[in-house]
XYZ file of C-alpha atoms in Angstrom:
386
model
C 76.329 -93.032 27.138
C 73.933 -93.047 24.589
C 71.232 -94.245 26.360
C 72.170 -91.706 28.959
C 71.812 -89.225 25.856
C 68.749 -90.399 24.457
C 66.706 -90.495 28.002
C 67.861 -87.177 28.215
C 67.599 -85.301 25.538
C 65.150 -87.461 23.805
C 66.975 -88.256 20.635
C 68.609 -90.945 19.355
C 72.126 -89.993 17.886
C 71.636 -93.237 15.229
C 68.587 -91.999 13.956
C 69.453 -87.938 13.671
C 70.407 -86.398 10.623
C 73.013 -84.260 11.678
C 73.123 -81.834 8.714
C 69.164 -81.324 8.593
C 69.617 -80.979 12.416
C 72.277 -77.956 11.699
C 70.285 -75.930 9.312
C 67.127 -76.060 11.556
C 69.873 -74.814 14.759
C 70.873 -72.368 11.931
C 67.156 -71.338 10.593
C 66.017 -71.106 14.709
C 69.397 -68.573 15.001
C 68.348 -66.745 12.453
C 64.594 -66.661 13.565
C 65.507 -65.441 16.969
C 68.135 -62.525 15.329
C 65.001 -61.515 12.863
C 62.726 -61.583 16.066
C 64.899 -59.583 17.932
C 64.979 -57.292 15.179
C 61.319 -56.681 14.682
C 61.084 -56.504 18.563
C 63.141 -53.782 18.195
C 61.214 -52.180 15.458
C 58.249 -52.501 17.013
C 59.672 -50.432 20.345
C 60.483 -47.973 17.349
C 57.005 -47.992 15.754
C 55.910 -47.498 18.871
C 58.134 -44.709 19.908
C 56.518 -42.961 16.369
C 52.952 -43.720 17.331
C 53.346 -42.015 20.397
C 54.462 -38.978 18.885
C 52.263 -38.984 15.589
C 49.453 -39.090 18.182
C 51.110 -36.154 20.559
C 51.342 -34.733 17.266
C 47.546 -35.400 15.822
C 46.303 -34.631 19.698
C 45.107 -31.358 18.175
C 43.231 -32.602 15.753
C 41.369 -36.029 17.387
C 41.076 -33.994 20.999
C 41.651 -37.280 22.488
C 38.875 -38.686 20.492
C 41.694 -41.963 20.035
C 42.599 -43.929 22.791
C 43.440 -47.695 20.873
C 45.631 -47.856 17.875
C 42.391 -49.077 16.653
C 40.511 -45.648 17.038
C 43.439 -44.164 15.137
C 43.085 -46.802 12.164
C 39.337 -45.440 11.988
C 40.594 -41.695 11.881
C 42.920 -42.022 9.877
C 40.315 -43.401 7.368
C 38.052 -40.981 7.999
C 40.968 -38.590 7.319
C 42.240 -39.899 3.946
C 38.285 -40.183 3.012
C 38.280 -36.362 3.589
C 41.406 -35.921 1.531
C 39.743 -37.730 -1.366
C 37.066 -35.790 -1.346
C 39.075 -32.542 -1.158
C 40.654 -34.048 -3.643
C 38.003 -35.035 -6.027
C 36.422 -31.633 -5.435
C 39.643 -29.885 -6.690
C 39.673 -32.024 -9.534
C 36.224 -30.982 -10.082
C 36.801 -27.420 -9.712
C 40.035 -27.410 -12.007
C 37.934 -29.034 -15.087
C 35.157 -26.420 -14.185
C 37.932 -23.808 -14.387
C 38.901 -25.636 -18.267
C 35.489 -26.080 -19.203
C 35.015 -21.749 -18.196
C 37.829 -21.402 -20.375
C 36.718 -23.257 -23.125
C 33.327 -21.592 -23.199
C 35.312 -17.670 -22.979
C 37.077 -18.743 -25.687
C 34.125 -20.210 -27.622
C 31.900 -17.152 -26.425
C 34.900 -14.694 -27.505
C 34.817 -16.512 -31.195
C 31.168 -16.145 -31.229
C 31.778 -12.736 -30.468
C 33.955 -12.275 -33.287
C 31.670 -14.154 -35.656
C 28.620 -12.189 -34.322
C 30.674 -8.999 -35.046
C 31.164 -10.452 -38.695
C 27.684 -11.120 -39.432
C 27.143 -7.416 -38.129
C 29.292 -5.875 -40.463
C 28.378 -8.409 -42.868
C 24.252 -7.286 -42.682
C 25.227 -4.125 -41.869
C 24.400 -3.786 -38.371
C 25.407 -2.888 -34.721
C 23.482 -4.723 -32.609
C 20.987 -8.261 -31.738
C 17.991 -6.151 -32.048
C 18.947 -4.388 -35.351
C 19.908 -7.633 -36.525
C 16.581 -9.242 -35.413
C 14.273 -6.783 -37.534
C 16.620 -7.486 -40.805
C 15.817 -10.764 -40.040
C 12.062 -10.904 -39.928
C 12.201 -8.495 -42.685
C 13.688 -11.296 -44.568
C 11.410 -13.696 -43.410
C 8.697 -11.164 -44.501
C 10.468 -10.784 -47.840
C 10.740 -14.636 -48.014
C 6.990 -15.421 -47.285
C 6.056 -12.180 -49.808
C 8.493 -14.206 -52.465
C 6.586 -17.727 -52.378
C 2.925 -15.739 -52.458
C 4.478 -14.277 -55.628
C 5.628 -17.768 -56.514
C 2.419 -19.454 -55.760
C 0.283 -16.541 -57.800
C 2.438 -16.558 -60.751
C 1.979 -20.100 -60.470
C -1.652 -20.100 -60.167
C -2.113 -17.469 -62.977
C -0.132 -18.794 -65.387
C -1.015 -17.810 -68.860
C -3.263 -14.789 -66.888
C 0.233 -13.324 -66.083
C 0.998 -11.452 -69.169
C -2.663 -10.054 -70.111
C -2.212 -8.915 -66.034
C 0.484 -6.988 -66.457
C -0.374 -5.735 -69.626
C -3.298 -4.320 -67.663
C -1.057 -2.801 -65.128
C 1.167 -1.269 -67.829
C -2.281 0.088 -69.363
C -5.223 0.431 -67.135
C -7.072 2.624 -69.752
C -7.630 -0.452 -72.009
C -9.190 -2.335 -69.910
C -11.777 0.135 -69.052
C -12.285 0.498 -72.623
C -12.418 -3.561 -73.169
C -14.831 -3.749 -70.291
C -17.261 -0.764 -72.007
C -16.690 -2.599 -75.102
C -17.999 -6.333 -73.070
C -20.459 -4.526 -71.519
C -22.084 -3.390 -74.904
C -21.735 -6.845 -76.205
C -23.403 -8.331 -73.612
C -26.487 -5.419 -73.698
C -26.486 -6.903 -77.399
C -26.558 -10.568 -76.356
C -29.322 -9.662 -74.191
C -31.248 -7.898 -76.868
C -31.233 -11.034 -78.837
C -31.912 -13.558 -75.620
C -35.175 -11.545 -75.199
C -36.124 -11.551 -79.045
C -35.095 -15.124 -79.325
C -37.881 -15.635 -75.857
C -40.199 -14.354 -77.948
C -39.733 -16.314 -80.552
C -39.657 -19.293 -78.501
C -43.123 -18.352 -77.217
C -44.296 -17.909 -80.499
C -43.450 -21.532 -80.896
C -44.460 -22.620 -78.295
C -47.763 -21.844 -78.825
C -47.666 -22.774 -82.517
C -46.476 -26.272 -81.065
C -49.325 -26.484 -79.118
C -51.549 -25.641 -82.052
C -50.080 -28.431 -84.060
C -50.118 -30.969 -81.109
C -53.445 -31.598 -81.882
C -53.079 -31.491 -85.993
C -52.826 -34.982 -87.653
C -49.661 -33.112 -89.543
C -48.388 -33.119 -86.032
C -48.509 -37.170 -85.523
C -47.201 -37.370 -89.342
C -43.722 -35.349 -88.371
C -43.457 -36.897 -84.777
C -43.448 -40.568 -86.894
C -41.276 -39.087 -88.983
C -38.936 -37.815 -86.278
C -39.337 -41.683 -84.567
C -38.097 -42.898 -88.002
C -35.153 -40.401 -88.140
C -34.452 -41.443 -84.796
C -33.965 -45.389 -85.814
C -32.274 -44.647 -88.881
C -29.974 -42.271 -86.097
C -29.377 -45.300 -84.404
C -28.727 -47.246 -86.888
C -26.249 -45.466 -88.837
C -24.716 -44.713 -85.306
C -24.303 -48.434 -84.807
C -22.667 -48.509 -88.300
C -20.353 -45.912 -87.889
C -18.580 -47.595 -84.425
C -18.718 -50.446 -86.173
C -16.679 -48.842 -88.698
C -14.536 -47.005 -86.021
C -13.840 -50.506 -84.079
C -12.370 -51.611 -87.491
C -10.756 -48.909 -88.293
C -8.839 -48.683 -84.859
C -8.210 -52.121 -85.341
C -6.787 -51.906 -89.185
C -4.842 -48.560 -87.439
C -3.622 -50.534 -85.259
C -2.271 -53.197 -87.676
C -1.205 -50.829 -89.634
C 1.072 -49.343 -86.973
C 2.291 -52.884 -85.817
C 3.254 -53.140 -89.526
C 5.038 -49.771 -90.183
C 6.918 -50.646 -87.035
C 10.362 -51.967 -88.836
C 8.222 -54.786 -89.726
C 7.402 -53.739 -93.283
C 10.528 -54.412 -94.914
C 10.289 -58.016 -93.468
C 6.751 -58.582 -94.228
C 7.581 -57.807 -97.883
C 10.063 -60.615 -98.010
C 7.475 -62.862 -97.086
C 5.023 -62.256 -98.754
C 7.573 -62.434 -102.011
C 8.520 -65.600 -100.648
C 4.513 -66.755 -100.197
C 3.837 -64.883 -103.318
C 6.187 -66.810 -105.497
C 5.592 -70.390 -103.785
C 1.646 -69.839 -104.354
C 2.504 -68.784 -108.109
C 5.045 -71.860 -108.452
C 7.265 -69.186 -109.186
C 6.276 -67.144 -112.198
C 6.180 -64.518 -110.503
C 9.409 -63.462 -107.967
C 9.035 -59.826 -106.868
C 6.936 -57.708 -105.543
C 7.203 -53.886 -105.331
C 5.126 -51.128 -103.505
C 6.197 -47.877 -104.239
C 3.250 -45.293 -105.052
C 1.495 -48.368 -106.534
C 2.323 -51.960 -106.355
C 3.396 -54.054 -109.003
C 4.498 -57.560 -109.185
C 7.807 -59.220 -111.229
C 7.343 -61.825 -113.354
C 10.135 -64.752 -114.106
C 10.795 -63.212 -116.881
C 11.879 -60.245 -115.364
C 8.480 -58.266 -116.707
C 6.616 -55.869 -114.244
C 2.791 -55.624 -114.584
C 0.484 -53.436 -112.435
C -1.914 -54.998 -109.977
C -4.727 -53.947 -111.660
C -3.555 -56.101 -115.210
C -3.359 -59.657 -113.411
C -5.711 -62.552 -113.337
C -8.421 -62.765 -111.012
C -6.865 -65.735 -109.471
C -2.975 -63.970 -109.830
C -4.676 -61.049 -108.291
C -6.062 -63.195 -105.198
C -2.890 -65.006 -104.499
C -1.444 -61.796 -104.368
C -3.528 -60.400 -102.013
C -3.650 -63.916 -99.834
C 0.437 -63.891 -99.658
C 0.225 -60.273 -98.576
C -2.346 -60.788 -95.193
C -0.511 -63.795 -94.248
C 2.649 -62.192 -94.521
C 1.104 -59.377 -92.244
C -0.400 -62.145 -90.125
C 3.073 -63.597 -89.389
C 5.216 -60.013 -88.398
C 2.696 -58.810 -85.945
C 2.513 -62.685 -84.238
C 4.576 -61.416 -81.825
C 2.295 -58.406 -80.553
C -1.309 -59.911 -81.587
C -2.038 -63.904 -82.106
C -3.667 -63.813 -84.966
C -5.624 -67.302 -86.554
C -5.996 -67.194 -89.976
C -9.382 -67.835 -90.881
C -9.886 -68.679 -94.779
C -13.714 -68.662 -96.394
C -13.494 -69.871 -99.887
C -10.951 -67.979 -100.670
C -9.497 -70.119 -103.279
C -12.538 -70.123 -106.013
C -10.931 -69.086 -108.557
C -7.836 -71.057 -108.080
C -7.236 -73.884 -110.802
C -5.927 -77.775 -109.960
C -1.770 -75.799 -109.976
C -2.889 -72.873 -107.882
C -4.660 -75.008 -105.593
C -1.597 -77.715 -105.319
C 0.777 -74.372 -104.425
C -1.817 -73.189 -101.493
C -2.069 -76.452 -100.419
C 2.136 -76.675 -99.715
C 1.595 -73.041 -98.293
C -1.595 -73.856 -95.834
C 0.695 -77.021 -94.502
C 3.555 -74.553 -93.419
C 1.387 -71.768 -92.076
C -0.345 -74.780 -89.842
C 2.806 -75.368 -87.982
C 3.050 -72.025 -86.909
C -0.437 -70.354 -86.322
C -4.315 -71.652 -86.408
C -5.573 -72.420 -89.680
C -9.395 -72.458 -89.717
C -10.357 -73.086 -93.592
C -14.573 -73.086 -94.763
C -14.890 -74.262 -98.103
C -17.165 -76.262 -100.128
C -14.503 -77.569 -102.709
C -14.192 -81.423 -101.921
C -10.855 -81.238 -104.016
C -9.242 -79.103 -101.586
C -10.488 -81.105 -98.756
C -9.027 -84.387 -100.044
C -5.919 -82.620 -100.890
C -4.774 -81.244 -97.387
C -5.002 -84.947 -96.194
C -7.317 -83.722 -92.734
C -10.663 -85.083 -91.315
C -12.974 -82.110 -92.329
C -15.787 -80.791 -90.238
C -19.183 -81.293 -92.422
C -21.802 -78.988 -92.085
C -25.238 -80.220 -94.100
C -27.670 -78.208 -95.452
C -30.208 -77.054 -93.003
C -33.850 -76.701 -93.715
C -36.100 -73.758 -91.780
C -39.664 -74.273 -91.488
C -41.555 -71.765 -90.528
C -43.744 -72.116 -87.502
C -47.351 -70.073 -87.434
C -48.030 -69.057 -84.340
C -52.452 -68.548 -84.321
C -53.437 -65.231 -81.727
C -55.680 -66.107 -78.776
């Protein structure tokens, strides 16, 4: 029997799973009830075609004749809706945007009516003259601007004038005269200078003539010289101004200490103080003050040496200054030179020190290799004229 099976049904009863086998009869069941189903939907579908097409007949005048054709119309139908659509959209924001601008031309209106009132106006073209009056009025107030500007000082004595136009005819009679005077005088003072002019010419060939024109060459030199001189003398001056000012600066207190401080190491400290009120005066040890004028030669000079290096050393900061010293220690004893020489080796460390002396002790006391210069000898060379 179940060979008889298998030959004729093809399947062998061993090898079947029967429950797998029940759900596919079950699934193939259902399959042909859902088939059915959509059979019967489709008659139904179809059933609506056929009328939505009776019904679009008026519309396609037979223009459709697959369902195919009535895909495409149908397209071409909704296209047209979108468009009727988009344009509606389109027309209700123009509608908005109309709106909008009658409610922003209605504000206008109101603010128009404002600035009306406000200018005192009833119209544009009232409103447009007040405004290029303006602008006139405007452009006339920066002329006025730019005159006033330009006359300056003028101003005044101008509207003075306006104020009294009488006065200035009077001043201008009054000019007038003085220059009919001034020209009176111009024409004397031609003659004159014609009258010299022809004395000049009478003397141009007088040996007086030669003596005042060498004389005048002489002035001139001399001119130049004393010209020479007196920049010189200006150059320095600027330049002692200028100290001066570096000095007075807040520096002066300061430079007073040090040159106390120089002052009493140079002096080996007899002397302590120095004061510059209307005159200066110097403090002895002792506690004695003595005008400038009643020290030693050599006190005197140490006074004055403490002083320009004290000066030397505030302004170092605004003008480098070397200190250049020429013998200035003549009249200094063997003490006074052992005090400048303790001074000299401090002011070294901080500025250039350029000392020309011809006092061997000095040399052999600041301990340095000195810079000899012998005594030259000038011959005189004759030179004979060819």
């Amino acid at each position: 029997k179940e060979q008889t099976f298998i030959e004729k049904y093809g399947l062998n009863p061993n090898e079947i799973d029967l429950n797998n086998l029940l759900n596919e009869v079950v699934q193939i069941e259902s399959k042909k009830q859902t088939l059915e189903q959509l059979t019967q939907e489709q008659k139904t579908l179809n059933e609506k075609v056929k009328n939505f097409i009776q019904e679009l007949n008026p519309f396609i005048q037979g223009k459709a004749q697959t369902f195919s054709d009535i895909i495409n119309l149908l397209n071409s139908l909704q296209k047209l809706l979108d468009q009727n659509y988009l344009a509606q959209q389109r027309l209700n924001d123009l509608a908005v945007q109309l709106q909008e601008r009658k409610n922003q031309l209605a504000k206008n209106k109101i603010e128009l009516s404002n600035i009306f009132a406000k200018n005192k106006v009833t119209n544009f073209d009232e409103f447009s003259d007040l405004k290029k009056q303006a602008e006139a009025q405007e452009q006339l107030k920066l002329k006025v601007d730019a005159l006033q500007n330009d006359l300056q000082e003028d101003l005044a004595q101008l509207e003075k004038v306006a104020q009294d136009p009488s006065a200035l005819s009077k001043e201008k009679q009054e000019i007038e005269a003085q220059i009919s005077q001034k020209q009176g005088q111009i024409n004397t003072l031609h003659a004159e200078s014609a009258k010299l002019e022809n004395q000049m010419n009478i003397l141009a060939n007088s040996d007086k003539y030669f003596a005042e024109k060498q004389k005048l060459s002489d002035l001139e030199s001399l001119l130049a010289e004393n010209v020479k001189d007196y920049l010189a003398n200006l150059l320095t001056s600027n330049w002692i101004a200028r100290g001066l000012d570096l000095a007075s600066n807040e520096r002066f207190p300061k430079m007073l200490e040090d040159a106390k401080k120089y002052f009493t190491l140079l002096t080996g400290g007899r002397y302590v103080d120095i004061n510059l009120d209307k005159q200066l005066k110097v403090k002895r040890a002792d506690g004695k003050k003595f005008d400038v004028e009643y020290l030693s030669r050599g006190t005197s000079e140490q006074l004055y040496f403490a002083l320009k290096l004290a000066f030397v050393e505030q302004v170092s900061d605004k003008i480098e200054l070397p200190i250049l010293i020429d013998d200035a220690f003549v009249n200094f004893d063997a003490q006074r030179t052992n005090y400048i020489v303790k001074l000299l080796e401090e002011l070294a460390k901080k500025t250039q020190v350029l000392i020309f002396t011809a006092r061997k002790d000095l040399v052999e006391k600041l301990t340095i290799y000195p810079i000899r210069v012998e005594k030259l000898t000038i011959y005189p060379i004759r030179i004979e004229k060819e």
